[in-house]
XYZ file of C-alpha atoms in Angstrom:
661
model
C -38.907 76.990 8.158
C -37.958 72.908 10.595
C -34.490 71.630 8.586
C -36.977 68.485 8.205
C -38.969 69.743 6.175
C -36.282 70.483 3.616
C -34.676 66.795 4.384
C -38.040 64.105 4.535
C -40.628 63.864 2.705
C -43.745 66.124 3.707
C -46.040 63.022 4.850
C -42.761 61.882 7.212
C -44.703 60.518 10.673
C -43.355 59.017 13.628
C -43.248 54.872 13.061
C -42.597 52.327 15.470
C -38.843 51.437 14.981
C -40.242 48.210 12.835
C -36.285 47.624 11.366
C -34.307 47.958 14.028
C -33.785 47.565 17.347
C -31.636 49.498 20.382
C -28.980 47.544 21.931
C -27.427 48.853 25.325
C -24.326 49.799 23.274
C -23.945 53.382 22.350
C -24.584 52.346 18.312
C -27.522 51.226 17.364
C -28.124 48.508 15.156
C -28.456 49.413 12.122
C -31.694 48.080 9.510
C -31.448 44.503 9.388
C -34.747 43.783 6.266
C -33.766 43.180 2.957
C -33.117 46.228 1.282
C -35.563 46.672 -1.687
C -38.410 46.108 1.479
C -37.102 49.382 3.239
C -37.254 51.421 0.355
C -40.765 50.879 0.307
C -41.177 52.157 3.623
C -41.438 56.056 4.821
C -38.568 57.250 7.010
C -38.952 56.032 10.709
C -37.310 57.528 13.040
C -34.655 56.764 16.159
C -33.887 58.361 18.781
C -30.832 57.468 21.238
C -30.428 59.370 24.652
C -30.325 62.824 23.384
C -28.590 62.441 20.341
C -30.691 62.305 17.084
C -29.212 59.495 14.676
C -29.150 58.951 11.079
C -28.544 55.966 9.713
C -27.876 55.796 5.473
C -28.647 52.349 4.075
C -27.196 51.626 0.607
C -28.114 48.618 -1.490
C -25.613 46.243 -3.225
C -27.814 46.667 -6.518
C -26.579 50.870 -5.987
C -23.743 51.170 -4.213
C -21.447 47.996 -2.905
C -20.009 50.124 -0.344
C -22.485 49.426 1.902
C -23.030 50.909 5.205
C -21.542 48.617 8.225
C -24.027 50.519 10.828
C -21.755 52.938 12.736
C -21.943 56.289 12.860
C -18.791 58.870 13.619
C -18.623 60.638 16.899
C -20.002 64.076 16.732
C -17.110 66.602 15.718
C -14.785 64.327 14.229
C -13.230 64.822 11.335
C -14.659 64.422 7.734
C -17.610 62.615 9.613
C -20.512 61.983 7.054
C -18.642 62.348 3.878
C -18.011 59.665 1.474
C -15.522 57.987 -0.685
C -15.953 60.202 -3.965
C -16.638 63.633 -3.971
C -20.084 63.646 -5.781
C -22.427 66.436 -5.454
C -23.074 67.164 -1.695
C -26.344 67.300 0.599
C -26.522 68.393 3.937
C -27.738 65.720 5.981
C -28.084 65.031 9.850
C -25.445 62.886 11.757
C -26.054 63.639 15.148
C -27.178 66.028 17.180
C -26.668 66.542 21.338
C -28.080 70.091 22.270
C -30.234 69.157 25.084
C -28.778 69.189 28.233
C -29.760 65.748 29.927
C -29.662 64.342 33.116
C -25.888 62.893 34.488
C -27.442 59.739 36.004
C -30.677 58.171 36.188
C -30.509 58.557 40.068
C -30.564 62.384 39.609
C -33.829 62.542 37.727
C -35.356 60.420 40.404
C -34.612 61.744 42.934
C -35.310 65.186 41.606
C -38.475 63.227 40.458
C -39.127 62.213 43.891
C -37.982 65.850 45.740
C -40.738 67.772 43.801
C -43.703 65.442 44.713
C -42.610 64.714 48.609
C -43.572 68.177 49.974
C -44.259 70.484 52.849
C -47.650 69.317 51.468
C -47.102 65.618 52.602
C -46.459 66.449 56.067
C -48.731 68.158 56.966
C -51.949 67.880 54.519
C -52.006 64.330 54.489
C -52.328 63.503 58.186
C -54.757 65.895 58.994
C -57.038 65.370 55.766
C -56.641 61.099 56.842
C -57.741 61.970 60.382
C -61.241 64.190 59.662
C -61.803 61.881 57.100
C -61.945 58.614 59.197
C -58.644 57.460 59.750
C -57.628 54.007 58.461
C -60.753 54.152 56.464
C -60.075 57.055 54.250
C -57.044 55.514 52.936
C -59.997 52.934 50.914
C -60.817 55.802 48.682
C -57.107 57.424 48.922
C -55.911 54.093 47.438
C -58.472 53.937 44.917
C -58.222 57.625 43.527
C -54.244 56.860 43.134
C -54.445 53.322 41.137
C -57.035 55.600 38.750
C -56.274 58.960 38.992
C -52.706 60.217 40.196
C -50.511 57.581 38.875
C -52.331 57.167 35.152
C -52.165 61.007 34.644
C -48.560 61.353 36.615
C -47.460 57.615 33.967
C -48.972 60.187 31.035
C -46.451 63.565 32.002
C -43.666 61.522 32.357
C -43.998 59.521 28.658
C -44.999 62.701 27.160
C -41.973 64.886 28.318
C -39.398 62.151 27.949
C -40.461 61.332 24.295
C -41.771 64.859 22.768
C -38.856 66.108 24.769
C -39.825 70.013 25.637
C -41.477 71.799 27.612
C -45.038 72.473 28.717
C -45.505 75.213 26.269
C -43.856 73.985 22.529
C -44.793 70.122 23.488
C -48.400 71.378 22.335
C -47.231 72.236 19.023
C -46.387 68.236 19.300
C -50.265 67.024 20.442
C -52.435 69.549 19.439
C -51.800 73.040 18.888
C -55.020 74.666 19.623
C -53.755 73.725 23.327
C -51.001 75.074 23.617
C -52.149 77.756 26.016
C -52.712 74.994 28.467
C -48.361 75.993 28.610
C -48.792 79.400 29.319
C -51.208 79.127 32.196
C -49.076 76.553 33.868
C -46.252 78.857 34.043
C -48.286 81.197 35.038
C -49.565 79.125 38.267
C -46.256 78.357 38.638
C -45.373 81.650 39.397
C -48.304 82.600 42.033
C -46.933 79.294 43.326
C -43.536 80.915 43.745
C -45.030 83.713 45.315
C -46.290 82.311 48.367
C -44.332 78.874 48.698
C -41.134 80.230 48.821
C -42.122 81.878 51.690
C -43.380 79.181 54.176
C -39.232 78.108 53.713
C -38.583 81.753 54.871
C -40.880 80.722 58.229
C -39.202 77.792 58.263
C -35.714 79.160 57.994
C -36.474 82.034 60.482
C -37.339 79.046 62.926
C -33.705 77.507 62.127
C -31.954 80.044 63.061
C -34.055 80.711 66.551
C -33.532 76.848 67.329
C -29.952 77.741 67.768
C -30.464 78.492 71.937
C -30.428 76.322 74.922
C -33.778 77.343 75.152
C -35.807 77.454 72.392
C -37.758 80.361 72.320
C -41.391 78.992 72.416
C -40.451 77.461 74.907
C -41.946 80.271 77.727
C -44.125 83.052 78.443
C -41.195 85.391 79.683
C -40.839 87.205 76.551
C -41.400 90.132 75.005
C -43.810 88.304 72.259
C -45.488 86.858 74.777
C -49.736 88.017 75.911
C -51.420 87.687 78.874
C -53.498 84.767 77.813
C -50.068 82.842 76.779
C -50.096 79.386 79.136
C -47.719 77.179 79.416
C -48.851 73.731 80.602
C -45.547 71.556 80.115
C -43.287 71.220 83.447
C -46.632 73.056 85.603
C -49.601 71.353 87.107
C -52.700 72.581 88.124
C -53.568 74.488 84.629
C -56.453 75.534 83.053
C -56.611 75.127 79.258
C -59.323 77.625 78.347
C -60.838 78.814 74.870
C -58.627 82.195 75.023
C -55.960 80.514 75.837
C -52.980 80.392 73.730
C -49.869 78.212 73.704
C -46.064 79.439 73.639
C -45.383 78.434 70.338
C -48.830 79.733 69.113
C -47.831 83.478 69.809
C -43.994 83.426 69.176
C -45.514 81.825 65.016
C -48.279 84.701 64.843
C -46.480 87.111 67.051
C -42.762 87.497 66.324
C -42.460 85.510 63.538
C -45.247 86.768 61.228
C -46.666 89.734 63.389
C -50.142 89.140 62.442
C -50.704 91.505 65.497
C -49.748 94.684 63.618
C -52.077 93.418 60.401
C -55.656 94.511 60.657
C -56.512 92.148 57.641
C -56.210 92.219 53.901
C -56.759 95.674 53.723
C -54.040 96.728 56.315
C -51.038 94.290 55.732
C -48.553 96.837 57.033
C -44.821 96.973 56.232
C -42.509 94.123 55.332
C -40.499 92.415 57.951
C -36.855 92.260 57.095
C -36.191 89.547 58.804
C -38.627 87.596 56.378
C -37.047 88.865 53.584
C -33.483 87.940 54.146
C -34.555 84.473 54.758
C -36.322 84.675 51.432
C -33.219 86.391 49.782
C -30.993 83.433 51.100
C -33.767 80.665 50.131
C -33.652 82.672 46.414
C -29.958 82.597 46.721
C -30.020 78.854 46.867
C -32.382 78.344 44.322
C -31.143 80.886 41.599
C -27.472 78.737 42.119
C -29.358 75.287 42.071
C -30.715 75.850 38.830
C -28.349 78.208 36.741
C -26.559 75.461 34.861
C -29.503 73.404 34.435
C -30.152 69.924 35.305
C -27.094 68.997 35.749
C -26.258 71.050 38.954
C -29.864 70.909 40.092
C -29.779 66.886 39.525
C -26.265 67.421 41.716
C -28.384 69.311 44.712
C -31.033 66.994 45.323
C -28.667 64.365 45.859
C -28.764 65.993 49.507
C -32.307 67.710 49.908
C -34.273 64.294 48.457
C -32.679 62.599 50.755
C -32.165 64.370 54.266
C -35.952 64.797 55.053
C -35.718 60.667 54.861
C -33.301 60.489 57.109
C -35.005 63.118 59.439
C -37.862 61.529 59.353
C -36.834 58.258 60.244
C -35.499 59.695 63.709
C -38.405 61.618 64.641
C -40.350 58.603 63.719
C -38.203 56.666 66.493
C -38.001 59.527 68.715
C -41.994 60.284 68.765
C -42.783 56.408 69.297
C -40.746 56.471 72.419
C -42.887 59.914 74.149
C -45.436 58.988 76.458
C -49.368 58.971 75.119
C -47.031 58.403 71.171
C -49.488 55.437 71.104
C -53.228 57.042 71.623
C -52.051 59.390 68.596
C -52.128 56.700 66.562
C -55.269 55.072 67.690
C -56.560 58.238 66.681
C -54.270 58.486 63.044
C -55.555 54.680 61.844
C -58.720 54.440 63.572
C -61.867 53.426 60.746
C -64.691 55.466 60.826
C -66.103 52.830 58.292
C -69.289 55.002 58.082
C -67.080 58.441 56.099
C -67.169 56.329 53.438
C -70.479 57.283 52.917
C -70.181 61.469 52.479
C -69.332 62.714 49.282
C -66.415 65.055 50.613
C -64.159 62.079 51.715
C -63.363 60.822 48.363
C -63.365 65.025 46.855
C -60.988 64.857 49.201
C -58.929 61.447 48.817
C -58.702 62.473 45.110
C -57.550 66.148 45.593
C -55.044 65.188 48.372
C -53.613 62.738 45.669
C -53.387 65.202 42.918
C -51.382 68.013 44.297
C -49.140 65.232 46.086
C -48.057 63.276 42.716
C -48.038 66.824 41.396
C -49.497 66.124 37.756
C -50.388 69.122 35.353
C -47.644 71.970 37.091
C -45.687 70.687 34.235
C -42.745 69.850 36.057
C -42.859 66.478 35.648
C -42.770 67.066 31.232
C -39.738 68.955 31.972
C -37.664 66.898 34.278
C -38.831 63.928 32.244
C -37.475 65.693 28.979
C -33.833 65.638 29.936
C -33.777 61.786 29.870
C -33.268 59.134 27.304
C -35.466 58.884 24.976
C -35.530 54.647 25.408
C -35.855 55.649 29.862
C -38.264 53.342 31.278
C -40.818 56.043 32.374
C -43.380 53.530 33.254
C -41.297 51.718 36.529
C -40.112 55.243 37.439
C -44.131 56.559 37.346
C -44.361 53.532 39.532
C -41.789 53.805 41.845
C -41.891 57.885 42.521
C -45.763 57.620 43.387
C -45.111 54.369 45.768
C -42.475 56.272 47.659
C -44.588 59.805 47.487
C -47.825 57.507 49.045
C -45.891 55.903 51.759
C -43.734 58.828 52.862
C -47.455 60.777 53.504
C -48.636 57.599 55.250
C -45.402 57.565 57.456
C -45.227 60.922 57.909
C -48.893 60.983 59.711
C -47.352 58.233 62.273
C -44.450 61.244 63.023
C -47.017 63.989 63.332
C -49.547 61.765 65.179
C -47.193 60.562 67.570
C -46.649 63.967 68.891
C -49.995 65.011 68.585
C -51.172 61.765 71.349
C -47.563 62.648 73.654
C -48.877 66.487 73.694
C -52.926 65.174 74.149
C -51.507 63.229 77.250
C -49.449 66.294 78.917
C -52.319 68.717 78.263
C -54.911 66.240 79.825
C -57.400 66.653 76.754
C -58.261 64.504 73.889
C -56.248 64.182 70.579
C -59.165 65.292 69.241
C -58.689 68.992 70.999
C -54.937 68.851 69.959
C -55.572 67.828 66.305
C -57.776 70.898 65.206
C -55.025 72.626 63.598
C -54.291 72.369 60.102
C -51.925 73.392 57.387
C -48.781 75.092 58.204
C -49.898 75.788 61.392
C -49.391 71.912 62.450
C -45.684 72.177 60.844
C -44.844 76.058 63.096
C -46.892 75.701 66.028
C -48.231 72.244 67.059
C -44.946 70.602 66.310
C -42.693 72.804 67.653
C -44.803 73.001 70.715
C -44.386 69.458 71.544
C -39.841 69.807 70.431
C -39.565 71.970 72.680
C -40.341 70.078 75.944
C -38.353 67.038 74.492
C -35.117 66.240 75.936
C -32.754 67.352 73.194
C -35.034 69.835 72.087
C -31.731 71.946 70.457
C -31.318 68.984 68.307
C -34.745 67.965 67.230
C -36.291 71.213 66.383
C -32.710 71.978 63.818
C -33.060 68.475 62.149
C -37.226 69.155 61.744
C -36.618 72.904 59.992
C -33.505 71.223 57.717
C -35.841 68.529 57.199
C -38.723 71.519 56.006
C -36.243 73.203 54.321
C -35.310 70.478 51.899
C -38.700 69.209 51.385
C -39.882 73.086 49.966
C -36.635 73.342 48.254
C -37.193 70.669 45.974
C -40.416 71.681 45.275
C -39.482 74.874 44.961
C -36.405 73.552 42.383
C -39.056 71.832 40.243
C -41.695 74.415 40.043
C -39.092 76.516 38.384
C -37.567 74.354 36.221
C -40.720 73.698 34.696
C -41.545 77.629 33.800
C -37.483 77.257 32.704
C -37.556 74.913 30.873
C -40.962 75.834 28.797
C -39.788 79.156 28.172
C -36.412 78.183 26.669
C -37.448 75.483 24.860
C -40.437 77.882 23.031
C -38.250 80.920 22.496
C -34.255 79.220 22.312
C -33.209 82.007 19.730
C -33.592 84.644 22.604
C -32.969 82.716 26.009
C -31.091 78.993 24.644
C -27.380 80.558 25.509
C -28.337 82.854 27.862
C -29.694 80.316 30.632
C -28.010 82.044 33.329
C -29.482 85.563 32.814
C -32.860 84.548 32.257
C -32.958 82.307 35.252
C -31.654 85.420 37.734
C -34.325 87.735 35.934
C -37.517 84.703 36.825
C -35.827 84.594 40.616
C -35.964 88.536 40.664
C -39.646 88.172 39.871
C -40.229 85.369 42.170
C -38.653 87.238 44.785
C -40.378 90.347 44.293
C -43.866 89.135 44.093
C -43.823 87.275 47.165
C -43.076 90.989 49.096
C -46.673 91.192 50.426
C -46.470 87.586 51.867
C -43.631 89.304 53.825
C -45.900 91.979 55.401
C -47.195 91.152 58.689
C -49.855 90.876 56.928
C -48.074 88.030 54.600
C -49.699 85.079 55.994
C -53.220 86.190 55.076
C -51.826 86.536 51.498
C -49.642 83.045 51.480
C -53.349 81.680 52.417
C -55.390 83.770 49.301
C -52.561 83.082 47.173
C -52.577 79.258 48.037
C -56.193 78.644 47.881
C -57.047 80.305 44.542
C -53.692 80.917 42.596
C -53.418 77.155 42.424
C -56.812 75.643 43.529
C -59.832 74.476 40.781
C -56.830 76.358 37.681
C -54.333 73.833 37.962
C -56.659 70.714 38.163
C -58.851 71.780 34.942
C -55.339 72.726 33.178
C -54.660 68.969 34.160
C -58.221 67.774 33.025
C -57.676 69.733 29.511
C -54.517 68.312 29.279
C -55.867 64.247 29.968
C -58.647 65.029 27.262
C -55.789 66.793 25.129
C -53.648 64.035 25.016
C -56.296 60.982 25.255
C -59.074 62.203 23.157
C -57.420 65.094 20.399
C -54.087 63.290 20.109
C -55.274 59.760 20.478
C -55.109 57.167 22.576
C -53.923 55.211 19.848
C -50.693 57.314 18.319
C -50.116 58.444 22.485
C -49.908 54.142 23.442
C -47.350 53.991 19.786
C -45.627 56.554 21.259
C -44.892 54.501 24.453
C -44.220 51.321 22.858
C -41.454 53.240 20.474
C -39.276 53.832 23.858
C -40.781 51.342 26.272
C -40.639 48.100 23.376
C -44.294 47.721 24.369
C -47.470 48.843 24.730
C -49.942 50.036 27.238
C -52.010 47.867 28.772
C -55.802 48.063 28.700
C -55.703 49.573 32.161
C -53.483 52.814 31.321
C -56.133 53.329 28.143
C -59.079 53.306 30.070
C -57.562 56.015 32.621
C -56.445 58.081 30.326
C -59.602 58.165 27.794
C -61.981 57.790 30.356
C -61.139 57.141 34.662
C -58.811 60.746 35.111
C -61.120 62.730 33.199
C -64.191 61.993 34.768
C -61.393 61.415 38.040
C -60.519 65.289 37.603
C -63.970 66.429 36.303
C -65.489 65.276 39.930
C -62.691 67.465 41.741
C -63.848 70.731 39.876
C -67.602 70.407 40.251
C -67.159 69.171 43.829
C -64.899 71.756 44.667
C -66.927 74.728 42.991
C -70.568 73.326 44.602
C -68.506 73.380 47.884
C -66.484 76.171 48.886
C -66.264 76.039 52.369
C -65.393 79.938 53.749
C -61.850 81.037 53.749
C -60.744 81.523 57.681
C -57.445 81.913 58.856
C -56.760 81.778 63.063
C -59.680 84.644 63.505
C -59.643 86.117 60.558
C -63.027 85.590 57.950
C -62.236 86.530 55.058
C -64.286 89.301 53.405
C -66.209 89.305 50.054
C -64.449 91.106 48.239
C -61.070 88.823 49.035
C -62.812 86.024 47.140
C -63.819 87.925 44.898
C -60.042 88.705 44.364
C -59.287 85.164 44.633
C -61.166 84.264 42.009
C -60.249 86.767 39.828
C -56.867 85.269 40.365
C -57.445 81.692 39.475
C -58.943 82.979 36.383
C -55.694 85.051 35.532
C -53.868 82.240 34.860
C -56.793 80.004 33.461
C -57.862 83.101 31.198
C -54.467 82.155 28.474
C -56.016 78.567 27.692
C -59.458 80.305 25.839
C -57.279 83.529 24.837
C -54.987 81.169 23.004
C -57.754 79.271 20.948
C -58.925 82.582 19.800
C -55.889 83.642 18.659
C -54.996 80.727 17.029
C -58.044 80.286 15.285
C -58.354 84.331 14.082
C -54.717 83.866 12.319
C -54.694 80.622 10.383
C -55.388 80.880 7.422
C -58.850 79.090 5.728
C -62.222 78.187 6.031
C -63.228 77.839 9.467
C -63.374 73.631 9.174
C -59.968 74.162 7.864
C -58.964 76.270 10.524
C -60.005 73.862 12.918
C -58.598 70.812 11.399
C -55.187 72.513 11.337
C -55.565 73.703 14.722
C -56.018 70.276 15.840
C -53.507 68.301 13.955
C -49.514 68.162 15.621
C -47.960 70.936 13.240
C -44.673 68.605 13.852
C -44.431 64.894 14.128
C -40.997 64.546 15.564
C -39.739 67.686 18.273
C -38.088 70.879 17.438
C -33.970 70.613 16.730
C -32.471 73.635 15.492
C -29.771 74.329 12.588
C -27.611 75.954 14.444
C -27.437 72.604 17.033
C -27.231 70.169 14.756
C -23.965 68.831 13.409
C -23.927 68.678 9.712
C -22.638 66.429 7.284
C -22.421 66.141 3.882
C -23.385 63.246 2.239
C -23.097 62.445 -2.013
C -26.152 62.914 -4.152
C -25.573 59.158 -4.840
C -26.709 58.839 -1.588
C -29.829 59.961 -1.999
C -30.714 56.603 -3.081
C -31.486 55.285 0.270
C -33.804 55.332 3.485
C -33.370 57.528 6.350
C -33.786 56.453 9.671
C -33.463 59.150 12.467
């Protein structure tokens, strides 16, 4: 039983701070309304940072020693004792058990680092030129304003208010949807199985870049085939459909060794070089996360800022290349007729959703370590703008180089820009870098940028699992964080082994499409529905007002209730109705692999209906009573465990008080 159930009435609920205000000082201002008015009201809750504070307000007519409004520091002698030693009852004075960010910038950089990932560099530029160039910015901005940013803001507010992870938060919102938390953790595991392998590929390239002549520059290597065609610095070269650039053969035949695998039926053996790279990546991840946000918050000062320095350098270099203007024109030239195609709007909605990352549980986890009165509204706007602008600028970085390659090949930009996904980063861009002046330097900083972009997202994804599990099972893991993080990293490493094989790229593509895909969008849809419709938009708005001092405007409430859920439902339906065939290079995925993919997707989503059934079955009462219990928040204040509380005793005489927590 929660300690609060012994101290407060059963009907206690979270009210807006009507009788006090929160000052910038460490000690909040005590209630100022007349005592007889305060006593008539239910207890109100006050959170200051990560501390839970309790005021006992004595009435002059009951006790002349009126409390001055100050609280003893945590652990100070005689804290909470009255002048007389009457019969004592326990009361909570303060707790500071939850970890918190050392600085505000630690949090902002962590959120930006999670949101700005490899997809911003490879996915947005490709989708932009494929869907009408500059015209694509119209549906992209509209989907961001009415769909992505409201969901982003919602998750930040939920995590900051309830101060708990993706599993236990549902006790405070709508218990029957608790399976969403478990589904989020399973999806995060699937992401870790393939996403870190992509970072390992970048680390392999980074190591290979320490050479005066980059190994993907020419066709004189042992892995090259007769189809290898090097057109840089060579005149009268004929480029055919069977031609392969040195960079493509380096990626497919030396890094991946795809030619040694026949497909998903025979993926070959594990590449020990990639396994070593992945081991180094997970070692960095472990020592960044093992102590909590206090350590990861310091690491992101490097991993979140370095990519912007590199992007700026590459942007300046790309702008000075011959033919760069051709790439920029191709990138931004508007094709207004594309706006009439449904697929363009679906791509815009999916891009902004996966770019900002609501629904992954990361924003819930990161914001749960914020002070209660932190301005999460401003954080949502700033980080969303940074994310979208980064995607836009990345397009210039990529397409100036593609224009340069088209100039060198003497072909159209469209012929050069056919690569998408990882191929854009591991074939097209390295190929252009290899033929620049100072190629070694630019290759090193480019792959450093890729590694840091990937690490930030890995930090966020695994922190979502860690926070969710530790908050849900504190008695088992709260004092064993280092051991739990180690076990989690080992599981992720073992789960990634299939992606390190000769045919590992096929597994990566399958997990990327089905392990996340529709599953995470469906999770985000149910989360928006549960908060807006079941928890109640009025109650959620009151929560935001308790933190920020003002309720969300009409725009945000309409988006949360109607527009954002419709935005997600639109993506789900469109994706299911029009699923393109899955291919990678010349390999077409067989039908049985698509079935396996759907099973993988369902294996994460299934925890939502399973938990709903479990909750209804094990809840006593009639069906109507069970539904009422399962849809009503179990707790109106976040869990705080007795062993983490600073317990003080106050006299029985002080029971004639109002409590402000």
